[in-house]
mmCIF file of C-alpha atoms and ligand atoms in Angstrom:
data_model
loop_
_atom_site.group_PDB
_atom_site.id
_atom_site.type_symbol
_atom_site.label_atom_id
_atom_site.label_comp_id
_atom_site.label_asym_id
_atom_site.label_seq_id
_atom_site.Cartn_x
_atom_site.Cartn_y
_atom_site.Cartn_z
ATOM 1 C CA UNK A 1 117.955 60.035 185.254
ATOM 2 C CA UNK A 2 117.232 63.752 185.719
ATOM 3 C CA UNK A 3 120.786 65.947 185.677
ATOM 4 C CA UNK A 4 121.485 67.263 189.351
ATOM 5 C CA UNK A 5 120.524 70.870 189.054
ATOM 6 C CA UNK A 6 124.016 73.278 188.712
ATOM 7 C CA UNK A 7 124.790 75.728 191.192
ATOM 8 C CA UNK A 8 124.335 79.548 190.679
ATOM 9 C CA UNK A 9 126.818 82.332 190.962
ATOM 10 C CA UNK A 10 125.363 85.970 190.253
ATOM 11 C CA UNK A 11 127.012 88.541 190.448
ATOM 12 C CA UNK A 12 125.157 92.195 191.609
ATOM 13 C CA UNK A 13 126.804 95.338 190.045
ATOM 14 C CA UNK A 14 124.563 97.638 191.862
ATOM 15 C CA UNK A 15 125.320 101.172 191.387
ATOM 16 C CA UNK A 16 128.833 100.752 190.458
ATOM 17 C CA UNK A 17 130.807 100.500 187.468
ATOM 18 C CA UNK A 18 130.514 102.980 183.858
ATOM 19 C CA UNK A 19 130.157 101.971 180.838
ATOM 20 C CA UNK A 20 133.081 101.021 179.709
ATOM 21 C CA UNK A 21 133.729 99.199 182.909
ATOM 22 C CA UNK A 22 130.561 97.505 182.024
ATOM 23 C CA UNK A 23 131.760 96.390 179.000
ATOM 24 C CA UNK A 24 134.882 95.031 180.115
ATOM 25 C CA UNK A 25 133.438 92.804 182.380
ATOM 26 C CA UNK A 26 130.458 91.583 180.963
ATOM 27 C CA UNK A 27 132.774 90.233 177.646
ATOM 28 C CA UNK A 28 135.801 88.879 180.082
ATOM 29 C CA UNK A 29 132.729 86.578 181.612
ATOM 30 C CA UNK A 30 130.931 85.539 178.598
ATOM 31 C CA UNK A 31 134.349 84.690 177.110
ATOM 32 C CA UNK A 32 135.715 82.410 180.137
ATOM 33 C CA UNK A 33 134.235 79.124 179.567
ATOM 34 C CA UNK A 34 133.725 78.218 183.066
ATOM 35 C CA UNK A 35 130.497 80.020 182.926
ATOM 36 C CA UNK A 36 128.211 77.867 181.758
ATOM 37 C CA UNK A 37 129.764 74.683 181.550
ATOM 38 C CA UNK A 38 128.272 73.467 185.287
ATOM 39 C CA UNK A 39 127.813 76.494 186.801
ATOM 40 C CA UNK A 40 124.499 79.176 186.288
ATOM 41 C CA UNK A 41 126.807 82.326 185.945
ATOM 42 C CA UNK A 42 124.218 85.735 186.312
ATOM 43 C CA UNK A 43 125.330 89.439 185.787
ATOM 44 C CA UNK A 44 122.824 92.260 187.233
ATOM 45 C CA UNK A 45 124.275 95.276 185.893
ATOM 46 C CA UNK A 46 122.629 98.819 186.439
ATOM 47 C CA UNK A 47 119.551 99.553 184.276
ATOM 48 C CA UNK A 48 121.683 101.818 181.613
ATOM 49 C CA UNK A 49 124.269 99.406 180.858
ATOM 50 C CA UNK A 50 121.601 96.203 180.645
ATOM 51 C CA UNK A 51 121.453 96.797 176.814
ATOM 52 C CA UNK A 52 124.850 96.338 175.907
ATOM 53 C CA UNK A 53 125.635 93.598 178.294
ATOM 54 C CA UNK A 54 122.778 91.641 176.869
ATOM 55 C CA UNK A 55 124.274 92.813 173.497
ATOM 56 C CA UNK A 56 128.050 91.207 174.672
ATOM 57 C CA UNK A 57 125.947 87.899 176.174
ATOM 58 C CA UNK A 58 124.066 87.393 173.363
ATOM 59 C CA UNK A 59 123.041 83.673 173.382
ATOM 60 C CA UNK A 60 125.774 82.443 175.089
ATOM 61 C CA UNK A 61 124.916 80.748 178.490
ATOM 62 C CA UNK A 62 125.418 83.545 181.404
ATOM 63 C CA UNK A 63 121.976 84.909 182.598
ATOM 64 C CA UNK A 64 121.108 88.483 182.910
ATOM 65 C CA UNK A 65 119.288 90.055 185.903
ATOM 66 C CA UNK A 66 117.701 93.320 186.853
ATOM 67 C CA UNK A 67 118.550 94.538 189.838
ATOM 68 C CA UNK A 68 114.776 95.650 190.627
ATOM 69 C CA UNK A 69 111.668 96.094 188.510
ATOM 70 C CA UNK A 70 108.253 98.523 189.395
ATOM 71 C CA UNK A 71 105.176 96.404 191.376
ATOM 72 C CA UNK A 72 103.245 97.903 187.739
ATOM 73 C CA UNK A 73 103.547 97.116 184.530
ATOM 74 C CA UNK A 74 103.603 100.925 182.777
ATOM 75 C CA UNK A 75 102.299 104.405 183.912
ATOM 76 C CA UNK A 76 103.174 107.552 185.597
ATOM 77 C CA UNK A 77 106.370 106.500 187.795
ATOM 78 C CA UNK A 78 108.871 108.621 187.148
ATOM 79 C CA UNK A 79 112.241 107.295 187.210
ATOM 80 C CA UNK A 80 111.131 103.395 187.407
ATOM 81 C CA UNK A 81 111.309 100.360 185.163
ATOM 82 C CA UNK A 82 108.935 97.282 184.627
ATOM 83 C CA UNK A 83 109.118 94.308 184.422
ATOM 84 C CA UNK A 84 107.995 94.249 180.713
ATOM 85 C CA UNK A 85 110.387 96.834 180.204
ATOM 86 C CA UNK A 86 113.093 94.397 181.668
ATOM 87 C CA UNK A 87 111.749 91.472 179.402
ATOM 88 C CA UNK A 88 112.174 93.724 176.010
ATOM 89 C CA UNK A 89 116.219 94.421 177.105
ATOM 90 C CA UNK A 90 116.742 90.353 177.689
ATOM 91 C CA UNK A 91 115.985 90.076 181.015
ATOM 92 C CA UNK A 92 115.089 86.599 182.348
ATOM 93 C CA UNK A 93 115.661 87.043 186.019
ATOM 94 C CA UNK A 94 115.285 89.792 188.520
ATOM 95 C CA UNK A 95 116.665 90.547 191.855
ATOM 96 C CA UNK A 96 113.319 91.492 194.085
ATOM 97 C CA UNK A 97 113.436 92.916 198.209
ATOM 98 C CA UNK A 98 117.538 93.178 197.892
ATOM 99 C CA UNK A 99 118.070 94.498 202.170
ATOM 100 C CA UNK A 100 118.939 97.930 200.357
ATOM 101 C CA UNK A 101 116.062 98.142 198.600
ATOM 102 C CA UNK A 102 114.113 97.101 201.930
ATOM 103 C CA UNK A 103 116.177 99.719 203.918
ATOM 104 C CA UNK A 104 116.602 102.567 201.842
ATOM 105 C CA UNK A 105 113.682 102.425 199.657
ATOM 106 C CA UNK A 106 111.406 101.510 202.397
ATOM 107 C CA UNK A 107 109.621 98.304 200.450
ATOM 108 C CA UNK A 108 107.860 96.414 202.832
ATOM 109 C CA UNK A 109 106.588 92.768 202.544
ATOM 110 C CA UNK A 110 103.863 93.806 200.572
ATOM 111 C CA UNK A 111 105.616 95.676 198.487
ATOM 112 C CA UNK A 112 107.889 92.993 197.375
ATOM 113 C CA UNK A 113 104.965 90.343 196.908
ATOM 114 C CA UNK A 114 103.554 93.048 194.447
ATOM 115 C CA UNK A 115 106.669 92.833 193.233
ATOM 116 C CA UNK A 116 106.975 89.130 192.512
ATOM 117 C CA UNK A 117 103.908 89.164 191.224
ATOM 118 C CA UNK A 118 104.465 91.719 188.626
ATOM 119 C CA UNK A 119 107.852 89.723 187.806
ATOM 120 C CA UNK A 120 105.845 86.361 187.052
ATOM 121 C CA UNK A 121 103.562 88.239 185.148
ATOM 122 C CA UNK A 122 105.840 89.976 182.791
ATOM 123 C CA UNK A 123 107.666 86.138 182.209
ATOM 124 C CA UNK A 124 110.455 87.176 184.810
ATOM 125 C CA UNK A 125 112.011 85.018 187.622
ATOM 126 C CA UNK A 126 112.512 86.265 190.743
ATOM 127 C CA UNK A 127 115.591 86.061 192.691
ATOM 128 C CA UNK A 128 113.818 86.677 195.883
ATOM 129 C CA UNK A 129 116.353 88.216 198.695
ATOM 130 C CA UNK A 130 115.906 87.393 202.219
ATOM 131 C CA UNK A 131 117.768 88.281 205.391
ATOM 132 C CA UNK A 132 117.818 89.101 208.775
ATOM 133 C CA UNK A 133 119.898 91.740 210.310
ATOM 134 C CA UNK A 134 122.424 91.852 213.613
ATOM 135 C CA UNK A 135 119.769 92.419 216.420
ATOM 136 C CA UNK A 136 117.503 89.813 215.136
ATOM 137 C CA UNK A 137 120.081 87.635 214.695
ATOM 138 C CA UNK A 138 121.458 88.178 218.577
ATOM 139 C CA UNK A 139 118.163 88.382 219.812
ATOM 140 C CA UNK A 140 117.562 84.619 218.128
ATOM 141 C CA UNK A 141 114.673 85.887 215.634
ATOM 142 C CA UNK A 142 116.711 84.998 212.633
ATOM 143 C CA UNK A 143 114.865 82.149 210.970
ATOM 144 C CA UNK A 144 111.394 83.780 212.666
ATOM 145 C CA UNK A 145 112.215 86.968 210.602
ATOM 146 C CA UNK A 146 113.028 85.040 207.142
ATOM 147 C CA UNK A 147 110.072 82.916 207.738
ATOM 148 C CA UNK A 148 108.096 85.520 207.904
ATOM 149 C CA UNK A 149 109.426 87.833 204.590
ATOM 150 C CA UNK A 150 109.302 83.962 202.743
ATOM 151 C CA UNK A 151 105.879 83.567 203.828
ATOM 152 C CA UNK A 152 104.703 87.470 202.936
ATOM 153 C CA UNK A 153 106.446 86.997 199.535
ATOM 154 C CA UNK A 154 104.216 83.768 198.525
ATOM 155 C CA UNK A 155 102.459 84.927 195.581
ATOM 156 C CA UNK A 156 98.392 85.003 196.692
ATOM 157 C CA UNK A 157 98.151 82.254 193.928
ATOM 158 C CA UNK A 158 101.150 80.326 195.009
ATOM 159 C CA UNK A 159 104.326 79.813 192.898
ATOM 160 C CA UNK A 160 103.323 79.064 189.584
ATOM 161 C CA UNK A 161 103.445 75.169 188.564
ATOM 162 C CA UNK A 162 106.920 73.996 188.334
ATOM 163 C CA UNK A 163 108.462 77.730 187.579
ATOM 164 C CA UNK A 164 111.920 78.298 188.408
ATOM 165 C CA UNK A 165 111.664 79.390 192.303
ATOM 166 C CA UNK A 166 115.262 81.467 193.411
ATOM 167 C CA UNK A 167 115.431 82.701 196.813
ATOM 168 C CA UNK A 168 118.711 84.387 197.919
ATOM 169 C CA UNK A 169 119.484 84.647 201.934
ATOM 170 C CA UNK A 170 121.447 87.600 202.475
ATOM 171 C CA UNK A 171 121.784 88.242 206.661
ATOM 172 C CA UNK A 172 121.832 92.377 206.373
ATOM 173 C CA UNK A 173 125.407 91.942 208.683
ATOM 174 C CA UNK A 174 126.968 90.306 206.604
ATOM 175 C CA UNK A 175 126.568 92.822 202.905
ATOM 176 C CA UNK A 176 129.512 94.298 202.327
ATOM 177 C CA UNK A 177 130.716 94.141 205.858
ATOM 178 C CA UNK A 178 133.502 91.396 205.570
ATOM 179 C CA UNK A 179 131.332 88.944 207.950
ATOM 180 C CA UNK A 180 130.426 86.132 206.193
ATOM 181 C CA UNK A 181 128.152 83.784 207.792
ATOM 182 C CA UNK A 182 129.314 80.596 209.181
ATOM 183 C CA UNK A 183 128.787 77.325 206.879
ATOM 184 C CA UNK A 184 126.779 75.928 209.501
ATOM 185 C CA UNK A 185 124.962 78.977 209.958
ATOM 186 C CA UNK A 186 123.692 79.326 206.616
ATOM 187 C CA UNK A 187 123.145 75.410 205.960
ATOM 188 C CA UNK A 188 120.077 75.811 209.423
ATOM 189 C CA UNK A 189 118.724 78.772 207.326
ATOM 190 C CA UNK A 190 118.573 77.403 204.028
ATOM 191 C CA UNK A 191 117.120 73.866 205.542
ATOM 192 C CA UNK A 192 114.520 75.795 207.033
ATOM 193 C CA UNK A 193 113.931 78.362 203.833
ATOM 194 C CA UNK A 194 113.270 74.918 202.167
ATOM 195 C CA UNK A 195 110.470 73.772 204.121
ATOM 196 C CA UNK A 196 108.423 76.443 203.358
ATOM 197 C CA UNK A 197 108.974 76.440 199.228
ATOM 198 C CA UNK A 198 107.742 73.730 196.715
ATOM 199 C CA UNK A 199 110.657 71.273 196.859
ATOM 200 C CA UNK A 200 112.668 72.405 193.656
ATOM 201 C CA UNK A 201 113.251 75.615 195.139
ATOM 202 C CA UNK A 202 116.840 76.796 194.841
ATOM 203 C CA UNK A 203 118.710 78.695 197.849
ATOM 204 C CA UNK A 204 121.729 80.628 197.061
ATOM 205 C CA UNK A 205 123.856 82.645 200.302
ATOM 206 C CA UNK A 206 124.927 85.961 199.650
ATOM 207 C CA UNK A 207 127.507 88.385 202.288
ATOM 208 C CA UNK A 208 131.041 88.968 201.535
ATOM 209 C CA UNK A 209 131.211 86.327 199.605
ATOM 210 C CA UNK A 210 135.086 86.293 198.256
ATOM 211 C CA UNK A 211 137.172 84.128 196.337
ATOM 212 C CA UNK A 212 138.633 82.848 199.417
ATOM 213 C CA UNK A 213 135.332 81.648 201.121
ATOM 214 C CA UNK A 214 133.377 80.759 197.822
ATOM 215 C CA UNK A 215 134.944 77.342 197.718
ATOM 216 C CA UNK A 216 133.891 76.308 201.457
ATOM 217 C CA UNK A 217 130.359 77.780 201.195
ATOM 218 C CA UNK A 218 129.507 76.152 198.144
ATOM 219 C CA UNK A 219 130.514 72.673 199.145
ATOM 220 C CA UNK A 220 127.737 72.968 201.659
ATOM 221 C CA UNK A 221 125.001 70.808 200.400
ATOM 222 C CA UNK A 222 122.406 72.919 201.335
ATOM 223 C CA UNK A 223 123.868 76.190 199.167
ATOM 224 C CA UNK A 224 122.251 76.180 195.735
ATOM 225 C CA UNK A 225 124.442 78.974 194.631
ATOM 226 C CA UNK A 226 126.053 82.314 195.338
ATOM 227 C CA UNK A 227 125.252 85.877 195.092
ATOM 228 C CA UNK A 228 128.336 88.295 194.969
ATOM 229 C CA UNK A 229 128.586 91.815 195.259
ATOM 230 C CA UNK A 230 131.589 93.411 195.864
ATOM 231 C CA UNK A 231 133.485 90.571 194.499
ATOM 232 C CA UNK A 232 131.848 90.808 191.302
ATOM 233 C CA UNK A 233 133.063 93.948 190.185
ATOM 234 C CA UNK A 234 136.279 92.934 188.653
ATOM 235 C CA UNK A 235 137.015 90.030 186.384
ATOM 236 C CA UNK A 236 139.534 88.039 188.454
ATOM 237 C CA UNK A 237 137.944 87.680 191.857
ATOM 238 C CA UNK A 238 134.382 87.020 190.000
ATOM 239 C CA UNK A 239 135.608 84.598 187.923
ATOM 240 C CA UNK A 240 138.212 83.161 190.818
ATOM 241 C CA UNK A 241 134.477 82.730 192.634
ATOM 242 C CA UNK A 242 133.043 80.783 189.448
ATOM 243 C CA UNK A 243 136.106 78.225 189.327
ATOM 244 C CA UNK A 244 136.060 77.860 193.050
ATOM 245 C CA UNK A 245 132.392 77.265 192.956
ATOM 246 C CA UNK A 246 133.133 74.405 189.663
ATOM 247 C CA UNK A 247 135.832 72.589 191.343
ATOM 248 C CA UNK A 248 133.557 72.516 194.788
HETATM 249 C C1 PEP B 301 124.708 91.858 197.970
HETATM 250 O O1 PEP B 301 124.516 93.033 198.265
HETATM 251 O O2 PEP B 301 123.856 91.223 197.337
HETATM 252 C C2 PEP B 301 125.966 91.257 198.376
HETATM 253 C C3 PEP B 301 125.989 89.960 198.456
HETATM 254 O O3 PEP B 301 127.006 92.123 198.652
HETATM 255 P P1 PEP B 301 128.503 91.738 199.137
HETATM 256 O O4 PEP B 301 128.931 90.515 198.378
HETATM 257 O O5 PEP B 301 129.307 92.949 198.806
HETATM 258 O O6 PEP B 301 128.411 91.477 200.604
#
């Protein structure tokens, strides 16, 4: 009998944390054994530190993640990284359409299928982030506006045979505002995420996710995992997260 699949919890550095920072809190996860032992633990630090981090991982069982990789594979764009690029530092997974990137990088849909694209290509799997934000969500266009970034992110070709598929809801209101969404909230989402993905697709909920609320969301059937911001910038309420996602 196939094992049920374990949940995820990533957490997404963004542009926070130096190096020694970075350090600290990549070894005080790869040493705490409840990473790995039923739950998928990911760290997406910033580019610079993803060397040493996947130095302090090694082969141990947490997963590292870019936080973004270039729609090409090499050439004249200044200032980006590819997905080969991410491959060569230990990369396995990478974080593609995160709201800010959407918002303050301007990537559109098309971007971001480029994107996913380029991440299958170069051996990567996408963690593909979805969301809708506070006047879609009043106006009732919330699962019309994820349905339609899901559908624009489908890969021309389709998802590739039976290739890890990770697709993160993140409503833009709740990042970093304090608002998490409602269990039953996220649970309509996800159910509806899944009927447009090849049935092994995996659905994590990301927004102010704490160690508080990390317990109650992942007991929700329909929550394949959790990505953490904020909280995953120091040790205790990451890890606090991890636990509280085990004993779920
Ligand atoms: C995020 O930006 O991916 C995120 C989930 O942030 P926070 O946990 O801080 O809301």
């Amino acid at each position: 009998m196939s094992q049920p699949a374990k949940p995820w919890v990533i957490g997404n550095w963004k542009m926070n944390l130096d190096r020694r920072a970075a350090e600290t809190l990549a070894k005080e996860v790869a040493d705490d054994p409840a990473c790995g032992a039923v739950i998928r633990v990911g760290l997406a630090p910033p580019f610079p530190y993803l060397e040493r981090v996947a130095e302090i991982l090694g082969h141990g069982p947490v997963t590292l993640l870019g936080q973004d990789l270039h729609s090409e594979p090499r050439g004249a764009y200044t200032g980006s990284v590819s997905g080969p690029m991410l491959r060569d530092m230990g990369v396995t997974h990478v974080l593609v359409g995160h709201s800010e990137r959407r918002r303050l990088h301007g990537e559109d849909d098309d971007m971001i299928r480029r994107k996913i694209t380029a991440a299958v290509k170069a051996g990567l799997t996408p963690v593909v982030c979805v969301g809708e934000d506070l006047a879609q969500r009043e106006s009732q266009r919330a699962m019309t506006t994820i349905t339609a970034q899901v559908e624009a992110a489908l890969p021309a070709d389709g998802w590739p045979g039976q290739g890890e598929i990770l697709v993160a809801y993140e409503p833009v209101w709740a990042i970093g505002t304090g608002h998490v969404a409602g269990r039953e909230q996220v649970a309509e989402i996800h159910a509806g995420i899944r009927r447009l993905l090849p049935g092994h697709a995996r659905i994590l909920y990301g927004g102010s996710v704490d160690p508080d609320n990390a317990a109650s969301l992942a007991r929700e059937e329909e929550i394949d995992g959790l990505l953490v911001g904020s909280a995953s910038l120091s040790a205790a309420s990451f890890l606090a997260i991890v636990r509280a996602t085990t004993q779920a």
